[in-house]
GROMACS .gro file of C-alpha atoms in nm:
model
  493
    1MET     CA    1   0.003   0.008  -0.008
    2ALA     CA    2   0.317   0.241   0.030
    3VAL     CA    3   0.240   0.328  -0.338
    4ASP     CA    4  -0.117   0.404  -0.307
    5TYR     CA    5  -0.039   0.614   0.014
    6LEU     CA    6   0.218   0.821  -0.172
    7VAL     CA    7  -0.024   0.877  -0.462
    8ILE     CA    8  -0.289   1.007  -0.209
    9VAL     CA    9  -0.047   1.227  -0.009
   10VAL     CA   10   0.087   1.402  -0.310
   11TYR     CA   11  -0.275   1.465  -0.429
   12LEU     CA   12  -0.379   1.606  -0.120
   13ALA     CA   13  -0.048   1.820  -0.064
   14GLY     CA   14  -0.133   1.952  -0.444
   15MET     CA   15  -0.496   2.051  -0.319
   16LEU     CA   16  -0.339   2.260  -0.038
   17ALA     CA   17  -0.079   2.411  -0.264
   18MET     CA   18  -0.339   2.546  -0.514
   19GLY     CA   19  -0.523   2.691  -0.227
   20TRP     CA   20  -0.226   2.876  -0.149
   21TRP     CA   21  -0.180   2.998  -0.508
   22GLY     CA   22  -0.525   3.081  -0.538
   23MET     CA   23  -0.515   3.316  -0.259
   24ARG     CA   24  -0.285   3.534  -0.432
   25ARG     CA   25  -0.531   3.578  -0.705
   26ALA     CA   26  -0.863   3.643  -0.494
   27ARG     CA   27  -0.785   4.002  -0.422
   28SER     CA   28  -1.170   4.124  -0.477
   29LYS     CA   29  -1.498   4.005  -0.386
   30SER     CA   30  -1.553   3.915  -0.726
   31GLU     CA   31  -1.251   3.687  -0.755
   32PHE     CA   32  -1.302   3.540  -0.423
   33LEU     CA   33  -1.662   3.443  -0.488
   34VAL     CA   34  -1.722   3.375  -0.857
   35ALA     CA   35  -1.341   3.363  -0.979
   36GLY     CA   36  -1.386   3.723  -1.153
   37ARG     CA   37  -1.668   3.570  -1.370
   38ARG     CA   38  -1.372   3.478  -1.626
   39LEU     CA   39  -1.385   3.110  -1.689
   40GLY     CA   40  -1.343   2.975  -2.051
   41PRO     CA   41  -1.520   2.692  -2.171
   42ALA     CA   42  -1.266   2.423  -2.073
   43MET     CA   43  -1.216   2.532  -1.720
   44TYR     CA   44  -1.599   2.599  -1.693
   45SER     CA   45  -1.703   2.263  -1.821
   46GLY     CA   46  -1.430   2.066  -1.619
   47THR     CA   47  -1.545   2.250  -1.270
   48MET     CA   48  -1.912   2.232  -1.348
   49ALA     CA   49  -1.890   1.854  -1.397
   50ALA     CA   50  -1.655   1.804  -1.089
   51ILE     CA   51  -1.917   1.997  -0.854
   52VAL     CA   52  -2.214   1.805  -0.951
   53LEU     CA   53  -2.039   1.449  -0.944
   54GLY     CA   54  -1.957   1.408  -0.573
   55GLY     CA   55  -1.931   1.130  -0.342
   56ALA     CA   56  -2.297   1.028  -0.384
   57SER     CA   57  -2.268   1.016  -0.754
   58THR     CA   58  -1.955   0.804  -0.732
   59ILE     CA   59  -1.990   0.568  -0.450
   60GLY     CA   60  -2.352   0.587  -0.438
   61GLY     CA   61  -2.381   0.535  -0.793
   62VAL     CA   62  -2.176   0.254  -0.785
   63GLY     CA   63  -2.385   0.132  -0.484
   64LEU     CA   64  -2.709   0.151  -0.689
   65GLY     CA   65  -2.574  -0.032  -0.977
   66TYR     CA   66  -2.468  -0.328  -0.743
   67GLN     CA   67  -2.842  -0.317  -0.600
   68TYR     CA   68  -3.042  -0.252  -0.919
   69GLY     CA   69  -2.796  -0.304  -1.226
   70LEU     CA   70  -2.802  -0.071  -1.504
   71SER     CA   71  -3.100   0.110  -1.386
   72GLY     CA   72  -2.913   0.216  -1.087
   73ALA     CA   73  -2.773   0.504  -1.321
   74TRP     CA   74  -3.095   0.689  -1.283
   75MET     CA   75  -3.002   0.893  -0.991
   76VAL     CA   76  -2.707   1.040  -1.140
   77PHE     CA   77  -2.855   1.043  -1.493
   78THR     CA   78  -3.123   1.286  -1.357
   79ILE     CA   79  -2.842   1.500  -1.224
   80GLY     CA   80  -2.698   1.521  -1.561
   81LEU     CA   81  -3.058   1.592  -1.710
   82GLY     CA   82  -3.077   1.884  -1.470
   83LEU     CA   83  -2.756   2.020  -1.568
   84LEU     CA   84  -2.850   2.021  -1.934
   85ALA     CA   85  -3.190   2.179  -1.871
   86LEU     CA   86  -3.017   2.460  -1.660
   87SER     CA   87  -2.745   2.498  -1.952
   88VAL     CA   88  -2.968   2.508  -2.254
   89PHE     CA   89  -3.271   2.721  -2.098
   90PHE     CA   90  -3.160   2.913  -1.801
   91SER     CA   91  -2.784   2.953  -1.776
   92ALA     CA   92  -2.731   3.227  -2.030
   93ARG     CA   93  -2.992   3.444  -1.839
   94ILE     CA   94  -2.856   3.364  -1.512
   95ALA     CA   95  -2.491   3.447  -1.599
   96ARG     CA   96  -2.608   3.797  -1.746
   97LEU     CA   97  -2.776   3.894  -1.409
   98LYS     CA   98  -2.413   3.956  -1.258
   99VAL     CA   99  -2.530   3.868  -0.901
  100TYR     CA  100  -2.356   3.638  -0.634
  101THR     CA  101  -2.646   3.440  -0.478
  102VAL     CA  102  -2.987   3.305  -0.614
  103SER     CA  103  -3.172   3.533  -0.329
  104GLU     CA  104  -3.006   3.853  -0.485
  105MET     CA  105  -3.185   3.747  -0.808
  106LEU     CA  106  -3.494   3.685  -0.633
  107ASP     CA  107  -3.469   4.046  -0.490
  108LEU     CA  108  -3.409   4.172  -0.846
  109ARG     CA  109  -3.712   4.022  -0.999
  110TYR     CA  110  -3.948   4.082  -0.700
  111GLY     CA  111  -3.821   4.406  -0.613
  112GLY     CA  112  -3.681   4.298  -0.283
  113ARG     CA  113  -3.795   4.168   0.067
  114ALA     CA  114  -3.743   3.795  -0.057
  115GLY     CA  115  -3.390   3.773   0.001
  116VAL     CA  116  -3.357   3.675   0.401
  117ILE     CA  117  -3.613   3.403   0.396
  118SER     CA  118  -3.511   3.261   0.078
  119GLY     CA  119  -3.142   3.276   0.199
  120VAL     CA  120  -3.239   3.087   0.506
  121VAL     CA  121  -3.381   2.789   0.322
  122MET     CA  122  -3.080   2.812   0.070
  123TRP     CA  123  -2.833   2.820   0.373
  124ALA     CA  124  -2.982   2.508   0.510
  125TYR     CA  125  -2.963   2.322   0.164
  126THR     CA  126  -2.609   2.415   0.108
  127LEU     CA  127  -2.501   2.318   0.463
  128MET     CA  128  -2.658   1.984   0.451
  129LEU     CA  129  -2.507   1.925   0.103
  130ALA     CA  130  -2.151   1.995   0.261
  131VAL     CA  131  -2.229   1.771   0.562
  132THR     CA  132  -2.311   1.480   0.335
  133SER     CA  133  -2.013   1.540   0.136
  134THR     CA  134  -1.775   1.567   0.441
  135ILE     CA  135  -1.933   1.251   0.590
  136ALA     CA  136  -1.793   1.042   0.283
  137TYR     CA  137  -1.434   1.115   0.389
  138ALA     CA  138  -1.476   0.833   0.648
  139THR     CA  139  -1.543   0.560   0.369
  140ILE     CA  140  -1.267   0.657   0.179
  141PHE     CA  141  -0.986   0.718   0.450
  142ASP     CA  142  -1.120   0.378   0.616
  143VAL     CA  143  -1.024   0.200   0.294
  144LEU     CA  144  -0.711   0.392   0.284
  145PHE     CA  145  -0.550   0.385   0.625
  146ASP     CA  146  -0.833   0.201   0.847
  147MET     CA  147  -0.876   0.534   1.014
  148ASN     CA  148  -1.132   0.617   1.285
  149ARG     CA  149  -1.469   0.784   1.139
  150THR     CA  150  -1.401   1.101   1.334
  151LEU     CA  151  -1.043   1.156   1.236
  152ALA     CA  152  -1.126   1.091   0.871
  153ILE     CA  153  -1.397   1.363   0.874
  154VAL     CA  154  -1.159   1.598   1.054
  155LEU     CA  155  -0.862   1.536   0.817
  156GLY     CA  156  -1.059   1.536   0.503
  157GLY     CA  157  -1.271   1.843   0.599
  158SER     CA  158  -0.993   2.033   0.737
  159ILE     CA  159  -0.821   2.024   0.410
  160VAL     CA  160  -1.109   2.115   0.220
  161VAL     CA  161  -1.175   2.417   0.451
  162ALA     CA  162  -0.810   2.506   0.418
  163TYR     CA  163  -0.789   2.568   0.040
  164SER     CA  164  -1.148   2.699   0.024
  165THR     CA  165  -1.065   2.959   0.293
  166LEU     CA  166  -0.716   3.073   0.130
  167GLY     CA  167  -0.836   3.134  -0.210
  168GLY     CA  168  -1.203   3.102  -0.235
  169MET     CA  169  -1.350   3.036  -0.596
  170TRP     CA  170  -1.019   3.053  -0.759
  171SER     CA  171  -0.879   2.777  -0.536
  172ILE     CA  172  -1.182   2.567  -0.581
  173THR     CA  173  -1.188   2.617  -0.959
  174LEU     CA  174  -0.822   2.501  -0.988
  175THR     CA  175  -0.866   2.208  -0.735
  176ASP     CA  176  -1.176   2.112  -0.916
  177MET     CA  177  -1.035   2.091  -1.244
  178VAL     CA  178  -0.746   1.850  -1.108
  179GLN     CA  179  -1.020   1.650  -0.947
  180PHE     CA  180  -1.202   1.644  -1.301
  181VAL     CA  181  -0.904   1.500  -1.465
  182VAL     CA  182  -0.821   1.262  -1.171
  183LYS     CA  183  -1.201   1.166  -1.153
  184THR     CA  184  -1.203   1.082  -1.542
  185ILE     CA  185  -0.875   0.887  -1.550
  186GLY     CA  186  -0.960   0.698  -1.219
  187VAL     CA  187  -1.322   0.605  -1.266
  188LEU     CA  188  -1.394   0.616  -1.644
  189LEU     CA  189  -1.046   0.517  -1.793
  190LEU     CA  190  -0.933   0.267  -1.526
  191LEU     CA  191  -1.183   0.140  -1.296
  192LEU     CA  192  -1.455   0.095  -1.552
  193PRO     CA  193  -1.286  -0.143  -1.788
  194ILE     CA  194  -1.111  -0.324  -1.514
  195ALA     CA  195  -1.413  -0.400  -1.333
  196VAL     CA  196  -1.574  -0.533  -1.644
  197VAL     CA  197  -1.303  -0.757  -1.747
  198LYS     CA  198  -1.251  -0.891  -1.373
  199ALA     CA  199  -1.625  -0.997  -1.404
  200GLY     CA  200  -1.600  -1.185  -1.722
  201GLY     CA  201  -1.704  -0.921  -1.983
  202PHE     CA  202  -2.080  -0.841  -2.041
  203SER     CA  203  -2.171  -1.187  -2.160
  204GLU     CA  204  -2.056  -1.326  -1.822
  205MET     CA  205  -2.229  -1.060  -1.624
  206LYS     CA  206  -2.556  -1.119  -1.781
  207ALA     CA  207  -2.536  -1.514  -1.754
  208GLN     CA  208  -2.462  -1.453  -1.380
  209LEU     CA  209  -2.725  -1.185  -1.304
  210PRO     CA  210  -3.117  -1.176  -1.306
  211THR     CA  211  -3.247  -1.027  -1.625
  212GLU     CA  212  -3.391  -0.715  -1.428
  213TYR     CA  213  -3.029  -0.608  -1.373
  214PHE     CA  214  -3.018  -0.525  -1.739
  215ASP     CA  215  -3.365  -0.349  -1.744
  216PRO     CA  216  -3.344   0.029  -1.798
  217LEU     CA  217  -3.656   0.093  -1.590
  218GLY     CA  218  -3.577  -0.193  -1.335
  219ILE     CA  219  -3.533   0.056  -1.020
  220GLY     CA  220  -3.903   0.150  -1.064
  221GLY     CA  221  -4.092   0.429  -1.227
  222GLU     CA  222  -4.194   0.602  -0.913
  223THR     CA  223  -3.816   0.604  -0.796
  224ILE     CA  224  -3.716   0.762  -1.148
  225PHE     CA  225  -3.983   1.026  -1.117
  226THR     CA  226  -3.884   1.103  -0.759
  227TYR     CA  227  -3.531   1.141  -0.891
  228VAL     CA  228  -3.626   1.384  -1.157
  229LEU     CA  229  -3.821   1.571  -0.921
  230ILE     CA  230  -3.546   1.596  -0.660
  231TYR     CA  231  -3.221   1.602  -0.852
  232THR     CA  232  -3.333   1.733  -1.197
  233PHE     CA  233  -3.508   2.025  -1.048
  234GLY     CA  234  -3.255   2.076  -0.772
  235MET     CA  235  -2.983   2.124  -1.037
  236LEU     CA  236  -3.182   2.413  -1.181
  237ILE     CA  237  -3.192   2.622  -0.848
  238GLY     CA  238  -2.912   2.533  -0.608
  239GLN     CA  239  -2.663   2.800  -0.501
  240ASP     CA  240  -2.381   2.589  -0.539
  241ILE     CA  241  -2.461   2.531  -0.902
  242TRP     CA  242  -2.559   2.880  -0.969
  243GLN     CA  243  -2.244   3.013  -0.829
  244ARG     CA  244  -2.070   2.822  -1.081
  245VAL     CA  245  -2.275   2.954  -1.363
  246PHE     CA  246  -2.170   3.303  -1.233
  247THR     CA  247  -1.793   3.209  -1.308
  248ALA     CA  248  -1.838   3.199  -1.689
  249ARG     CA  249  -1.697   3.468  -1.864
  250SER     CA  250  -2.009   3.497  -2.107
  251ASP     CA  251  -2.344   3.361  -2.139
  252THR     CA  252  -2.225   3.150  -2.460
  253THR     CA  253  -1.973   2.965  -2.225
  254ALA     CA  254  -2.241   2.900  -1.941
  255LYS     CA  255  -2.473   2.748  -2.199
  256TRP     CA  256  -2.232   2.539  -2.426
  257GLY     CA  257  -1.977   2.449  -2.138
  258GLY     CA  258  -2.275   2.349  -1.919
  259THR     CA  259  -2.407   2.124  -2.185
  260VAL     CA  260  -2.058   1.955  -2.228
  261ALA     CA  261  -2.060   1.900  -1.848
  262GLY     CA  262  -2.420   1.757  -1.855
  263THR     CA  263  -2.342   1.523  -2.120
  264TYR     CA  264  -2.030   1.415  -1.925
  265CYS     CA  265  -2.256   1.353  -1.637
  266LEU     CA  266  -2.477   1.099  -1.840
  267ALA     CA  267  -2.168   0.892  -1.925
  268TYR     CA  268  -2.048   0.913  -1.567
  269ALA     CA  269  -2.397   0.775  -1.467
  270LEU     CA  270  -2.375   0.479  -1.698
  271ALA     CA  271  -2.013   0.396  -1.587
  272GLY     CA  272  -2.093   0.392  -1.215
  273ALA     CA  273  -2.393   0.152  -1.292
  274VAL     CA  274  -2.173  -0.089  -1.481
  275ILE     CA  275  -1.899  -0.089  -1.210
  276GLY     CA  276  -2.182  -0.177  -0.951
  277THR     CA  277  -2.327  -0.448  -1.178
  278ALA     CA  278  -1.956  -0.596  -1.229
  279ALA     CA  279  -1.915  -0.589  -0.851
  280LYS     CA  280  -2.224  -0.775  -0.777
  281VAL     CA  281  -2.091  -1.057  -0.995
  282LEU     CA  282  -1.759  -1.056  -0.824
  283TYR     CA  283  -1.893  -0.994  -0.473
  284PRO     CA  284  -2.270  -1.105  -0.448
  285LYS     CA  285  -2.280  -1.112  -0.064
  286LEU     CA  286  -2.178  -0.751   0.045
  287GLY     CA  287  -2.338  -0.629   0.372
  288SER     CA  288  -2.425  -0.294   0.211
  289PRO     CA  289  -2.448  -0.167  -0.157
  290ASP     CA  290  -2.253   0.124  -0.053
  291ASP     CA  291  -1.936  -0.107   0.020
  292ALA     CA  292  -1.932  -0.207  -0.353
  293PHE     CA  293  -1.702   0.091  -0.474
  294ALA     CA  294  -1.454   0.039  -0.172
  295THR     CA  295  -1.449  -0.338  -0.210
  296ILE     CA  296  -1.378  -0.353  -0.598
  297VAL     CA  297  -1.089  -0.105  -0.563
  298LYS     CA  298  -0.950  -0.275  -0.263
  299GLU     CA  299  -0.956  -0.623  -0.411
  300GLU     CA  300  -0.918  -0.588  -0.767
  301LEU     CA  301  -0.707  -0.305  -0.861
  302PRO     CA  302  -0.319  -0.324  -0.886
  303VAL     CA  303  -0.084  -0.125  -0.672
  304GLY     CA  304  -0.065   0.225  -0.779
  305VAL     CA  305  -0.378   0.201  -0.983
  306ARG     CA  306  -0.585   0.164  -0.660
  307GLY     CA  307  -0.419   0.495  -0.517
  308LEU     CA  308  -0.531   0.674  -0.835
  309VAL     CA  309  -0.894   0.537  -0.816
  310LEU     CA  310  -0.908   0.616  -0.452
  311ALA     CA  311  -0.784   0.963  -0.528
  312ALA     CA  312  -1.067   1.004  -0.788
  313ALA     CA  313  -1.313   0.904  -0.522
  314LEU     CA  314  -1.156   1.161  -0.304
  315ALA     CA  315  -1.156   1.416  -0.584
  316ALA     CA  316  -1.554   1.355  -0.631
  317VAL     CA  317  -1.597   1.408  -0.261
  318MET     CA  318  -1.382   1.719  -0.227
  319SER     CA  319  -1.510   1.885  -0.525
  320THR     CA  320  -1.881   1.865  -0.415
  321SER     CA  321  -1.777   1.945  -0.072
  322SER     CA  322  -1.581   2.261  -0.146
  323GLY     CA  323  -1.848   2.399  -0.375
  324ALA     CA  324  -2.125   2.351  -0.130
  325LEU     CA  325  -1.894   2.497   0.143
  326ILE     CA  326  -1.851   2.821  -0.051
  327ALA     CA  327  -2.198   2.846  -0.161
  328CYS     CA  328  -2.295   2.809   0.197
  329ALA     CA  329  -2.054   3.077   0.348
  330THR     CA  330  -2.175   3.316   0.058
  331VAL     CA  331  -2.535   3.273   0.143
  332ALA     CA  332  -2.461   3.327   0.517
  333ASN     CA  333  -2.277   3.621   0.476
  334ASN     CA  334  -2.429   3.795   0.170
  335ASP     CA  335  -2.797   3.702   0.212
  336ILE     CA  336  -2.849   3.654   0.600
  337TRP     CA  337  -2.585   3.837   0.807
  338SER     CA  338  -2.535   4.127   0.567
  339ARG     CA  339  -2.913   4.192   0.535
  340LEU     CA  340  -2.988   4.156   0.903
  341ARG     CA  341  -2.732   4.427   0.966
  342GLY     CA  342  -2.875   4.650   0.710
  343MET     CA  343  -2.644   4.593   0.425
  344VAL     CA  344  -2.876   4.463   0.194
  345LYS     CA  345  -2.670   4.411  -0.156
  346ALA     CA  346  -2.373   4.652  -0.113
  347PRO     CA  347  -2.090   4.679   0.130
  348ALA     CA  348  -2.118   4.945   0.414
  349GLU     CA  349  -1.994   5.304   0.302
  350GLY     CA  350  -1.634   5.303   0.349
  351ALA     CA  351  -1.572   4.937   0.321
  352ASP     CA  352  -1.311   4.816   0.051
  353GLU     CA  353  -1.288   4.518  -0.156
  354HIS     CA  354  -1.017   4.375   0.092
  355ASP     CA  355  -1.261   4.404   0.371
  356GLU     CA  356  -1.539   4.208   0.170
  357VAL     CA  357  -1.253   3.922   0.083
  358LYS     CA  358  -1.178   3.907   0.460
  359GLY     CA  359  -1.545   3.895   0.555
  360ASN     CA  360  -1.609   3.626   0.307
  361ARG     CA  361  -1.293   3.429   0.394
  362ALA     CA  362  -1.411   3.426   0.768
  363PHE     CA  363  -1.733   3.305   0.683
  364ILE     CA  364  -1.603   3.000   0.480
  365LEU     CA  365  -1.382   2.918   0.789
  366ILE     CA  366  -1.692   2.926   1.024
  367MET     CA  367  -1.914   2.753   0.807
  368GLY     CA  368  -1.650   2.490   0.763
  369LEU     CA  369  -1.596   2.423   1.104
  370ALA     CA  370  -1.969   2.412   1.147
  371VAL     CA  371  -1.993   2.139   0.847
  372ILE     CA  372  -1.712   1.926   1.033
  373CYS     CA  373  -1.890   1.921   1.359
  374THR     CA  374  -2.236   1.848   1.205
  375ALA     CA  375  -2.085   1.563   1.004
  376ILE     CA  376  -1.927   1.400   1.302
  377ALA     CA  377  -2.275   1.407   1.475
  378ILE     CA  378  -2.487   1.280   1.191
  379ASP     CA  379  -2.449   0.909   1.066
  380ASN     CA  380  -2.722   0.871   0.798
  381VAL     CA  381  -2.578   1.040   0.465
  382VAL     CA  382  -2.900   0.952   0.253
  383GLU     CA  383  -3.131   1.134   0.526
  384ALA     CA  384  -2.918   1.419   0.525
  385LEU     CA  385  -2.897   1.429   0.160
  386THR     CA  386  -3.291   1.401   0.128
  387VAL     CA  387  -3.343   1.660   0.388
  388ALA     CA  388  -3.127   1.925   0.171
  389TYR     CA  389  -3.310   1.857  -0.146
  390ASN     CA  390  -3.642   1.822  -0.002
  391LEU     CA  391  -3.603   2.187   0.145
  392LEU     CA  392  -3.445   2.315  -0.171
  393VAL     CA  393  -3.728   2.186  -0.420
  394GLY     CA  394  -4.013   2.213  -0.178
  395GLY     CA  395  -3.924   2.583  -0.081
  396LEU     CA  396  -3.760   2.751  -0.354
  397LEU     CA  397  -3.825   2.586  -0.698
  398VAL     CA  398  -4.159   2.758  -0.765
  399PRO     CA  399  -4.060   3.113  -0.687
  400ILE     CA  400  -3.729   3.107  -0.853
  401LEU     CA  401  -3.847   2.913  -1.187
  402GLY     CA  402  -4.172   3.131  -1.159
  403GLY     CA  403  -3.969   3.459  -1.156
  404LEU     CA  404  -3.766   3.349  -1.447
  405VAL     CA  405  -4.082   3.254  -1.659
  406TRP     CA  406  -4.374   3.424  -1.527
  407LYS     CA  407  -4.407   3.815  -1.512
  408ARG     CA  408  -4.724   3.807  -1.300
  409GLY     CA  409  -4.557   3.657  -0.996
  410THR     CA  410  -4.530   3.893  -0.710
  411VAL     CA  411  -4.303   3.932  -0.406
  412TYR     CA  412  -4.585   3.822  -0.184
  413GLY     CA  413  -4.654   3.528  -0.396
  414ALA     CA  414  -4.286   3.433  -0.376
  415LEU     CA  415  -4.245   3.477   0.021
  416ALA     CA  416  -4.577   3.252   0.052
  417SER     CA  417  -4.441   3.014  -0.164
  418VAL     CA  418  -4.126   2.974   0.011
  419VAL     CA  419  -4.279   2.972   0.364
  420VAL     CA  420  -4.581   2.744   0.267
  421GLY     CA  421  -4.355   2.513   0.066
  422GLY     CA  422  -4.084   2.489   0.328
  423LEU     CA  423  -4.307   2.439   0.628
  424ALA     CA  424  -4.520   2.176   0.430
  425VAL     CA  425  -4.190   1.979   0.367
  426ILE     CA  426  -4.075   1.981   0.731
  427ALA     CA  427  -4.439   1.880   0.851
  428LEU     CA  428  -4.438   1.591   0.595
  429MET     CA  429  -4.113   1.475   0.681
  430ALA     CA  430  -4.210   1.458   1.039
  431THR     CA  431  -4.538   1.255   0.927
  432TYR     CA  432  -4.442   1.043   0.650
  433GLY     CA  433  -4.039   0.987   0.736
  434ILE     CA  434  -3.740   1.173   0.609
  435LEU     CA  435  -3.694   0.927   0.313
  436ALA     CA  436  -4.086   0.920   0.215
  437ASN     CA  437  -4.177   1.049  -0.132
  438GLU     CA  438  -4.486   1.237  -0.010
  439PRO     CA  439  -4.295   1.548   0.151
  440VAL     CA  440  -4.142   1.652  -0.172
  441TYR     CA  441  -4.460   1.589  -0.365
  442TYR     CA  442  -4.709   1.770  -0.136
  443GLY     CA  443  -4.472   2.020  -0.052
  444LEU     CA  444  -4.394   2.126  -0.408
  445LEU     CA  445  -4.775   2.141  -0.488
  446ALA     CA  446  -4.837   2.363  -0.159
  447SER     CA  447  -4.555   2.584  -0.282
  448LEU     CA  448  -4.715   2.624  -0.624
  449ALA     CA  449  -5.079   2.667  -0.484
  450ALA     CA  450  -4.953   2.940  -0.242
  451TYR     CA  451  -4.761   3.107  -0.538
  452LEU     CA  452  -5.027   3.133  -0.783
  453ALA     CA  453  -5.305   3.222  -0.519
  454VAL     CA  454  -5.106   3.499  -0.334
  455SER     CA  455  -4.958   3.644  -0.675
  456PHE     CA  456  -5.308   3.675  -0.825
  457ALA     CA  457  -5.432   3.833  -0.510
  458THR     CA  458  -5.171   4.074  -0.464
  459PRO     CA  459  -5.084   4.395  -0.710
  460ALA     CA  460  -4.842   4.296  -0.996
  461THR     CA  461  -4.493   4.360  -0.967
  462ASP     CA  462  -4.408   4.745  -1.036
  463ALA     CA  463  -4.330   4.812  -1.387
  464ALA     CA  464  -3.990   4.987  -1.301
  465VAL     CA  465  -3.870   4.687  -1.114
  466LEU     CA  466  -3.971   4.437  -1.408
  467ALA     CA  467  -3.810   4.700  -1.657
  468ALA     CA  468  -3.493   4.690  -1.445
  469TRP     CA  469  -3.504   4.301  -1.437
  470ARG     CA  470  -3.528   4.287  -1.837
  471GLU     CA  471  -3.233   4.479  -1.863
  472ARG     CA  472  -3.024   4.251  -1.629
  473LEU     CA  473  -3.150   3.959  -1.799
  474ALA     CA  474  -3.040   4.098  -2.152
  475GLY     CA  475  -2.707   4.166  -2.011
  476ARG     CA  476  -2.748   4.556  -2.076
  477ALA     CA  477  -2.704   4.642  -1.700
  478PRO     CA  478  -2.359   4.836  -1.592
  479GLU     CA  479  -2.090   4.597  -1.458
  480PRO     CA  480  -2.031   4.650  -1.099
  481GLU     CA  481  -1.729   4.892  -1.041
  482SER     CA  482  -1.542   4.641  -0.821
  483GLU     CA  483  -1.563   4.370  -1.090
  484LEU     CA  484  -1.438   4.604  -1.380
  485ALA     CA  485  -1.145   4.713  -1.149
  486SER     CA  486  -1.049   4.341  -1.102
  487GLU     CA  487  -1.071   4.254  -1.461
  488PRO     CA  488  -0.705   4.143  -1.591
  489ALA     CA  489  -0.588   4.139  -1.916
  490ALA     CA  490  -0.574   3.771  -1.979
  491THR     CA  491  -0.874   3.539  -1.928
  492PRO     CA  492  -0.833   3.162  -1.823
  493ARG     CA  493  -0.947   2.920  -2.084
   0.00000   0.00000   0.00000
């Protein structure tokens, strides 16, 4: 295992080094939170694919393949579909808004007063998303070093918090690009073919397993529908995803770069399901489907390759964890703390960009510590992830998409939608159970009903607000002065 250990140690050291390098670039709020809005197609595509394909998509995707066969690809497949829908239909408009958070978009569209409440819901979602990613470190470090769960979470989480705090989005972008490459080599180019060969090829896999393992709909229609509702729609509105859209240097980059990333996700989904199916042939009696990834890596891969594939799993977890962490900190600072202090959208008078960077850096550190402590206290990853997406979709899907496509929606309708949908989801999870489908189904319907009823019952949004909104959507609004000042001569590609 010495070679495998060396591969992992070099990888982790590289992540910290990139965090240090990113610190030297992140000298303004725009640079720190959205990489100066300057990413070209290659970096944008790689980093977007990296953030949406985390530990759940890698370890969980292989586990679903082990349990259900090829239809286990549906969870990750719906993530890819959501990213494709976001990129094709909405990302260009989102990128032109030149904001930092989803709540700022809601304030622009509805004329203010929606930010704090929507910010609280979005903060809860991003916090739980970061927690679930951080918990996954325990699985990987247990395979690598037979490490105690708490120590594994502290070690993995501390590395992510360190490079995220140092350089913000620049550090995360650089590390995500490396993680994308490592993930592609480790999972798609190495583990996938090796797993299929070790299982005797597809003909042997079909001979050894029941026919339903090769049924595209074997996982069940209701499960697929729930995945679409939670993950496809969740991709459309999550702060962690939108914050990456904000990094694109143009609306064209956001549209086509995101389309490439979404297509990559579809291939990754199928690869995970095939690897899990191969693991079922090799190890038919594992205690848990989620053990399939670690088992096939540990038992079937040669020295060195094993380290690279485990680094790929670590990369998947780190990319999602860091993206969720900076999103959580951005929402906490810009949408909740600043607004509660009366700062709304702009920094306080006399504050400079350096102060803005220091403030956001402090919030990443604080949120990072909160994420690590919460991850240690929570055992069930699936339940934590389900809570996160139920709150996101049930509370925020309707007012966000409604604001983008329906001009009659009002600020009171948006507020009612967030409150009614969020409370309905929480109450239904308490009644039916966290893993039940009913909370997100009925919570979303309640949110939609409140949005429509209250919007029709209240005066339409002021014409001046809608005119300003249309100017921003068209990209005709002036660039914020701080972002113009931070624009360098060269742009990363």
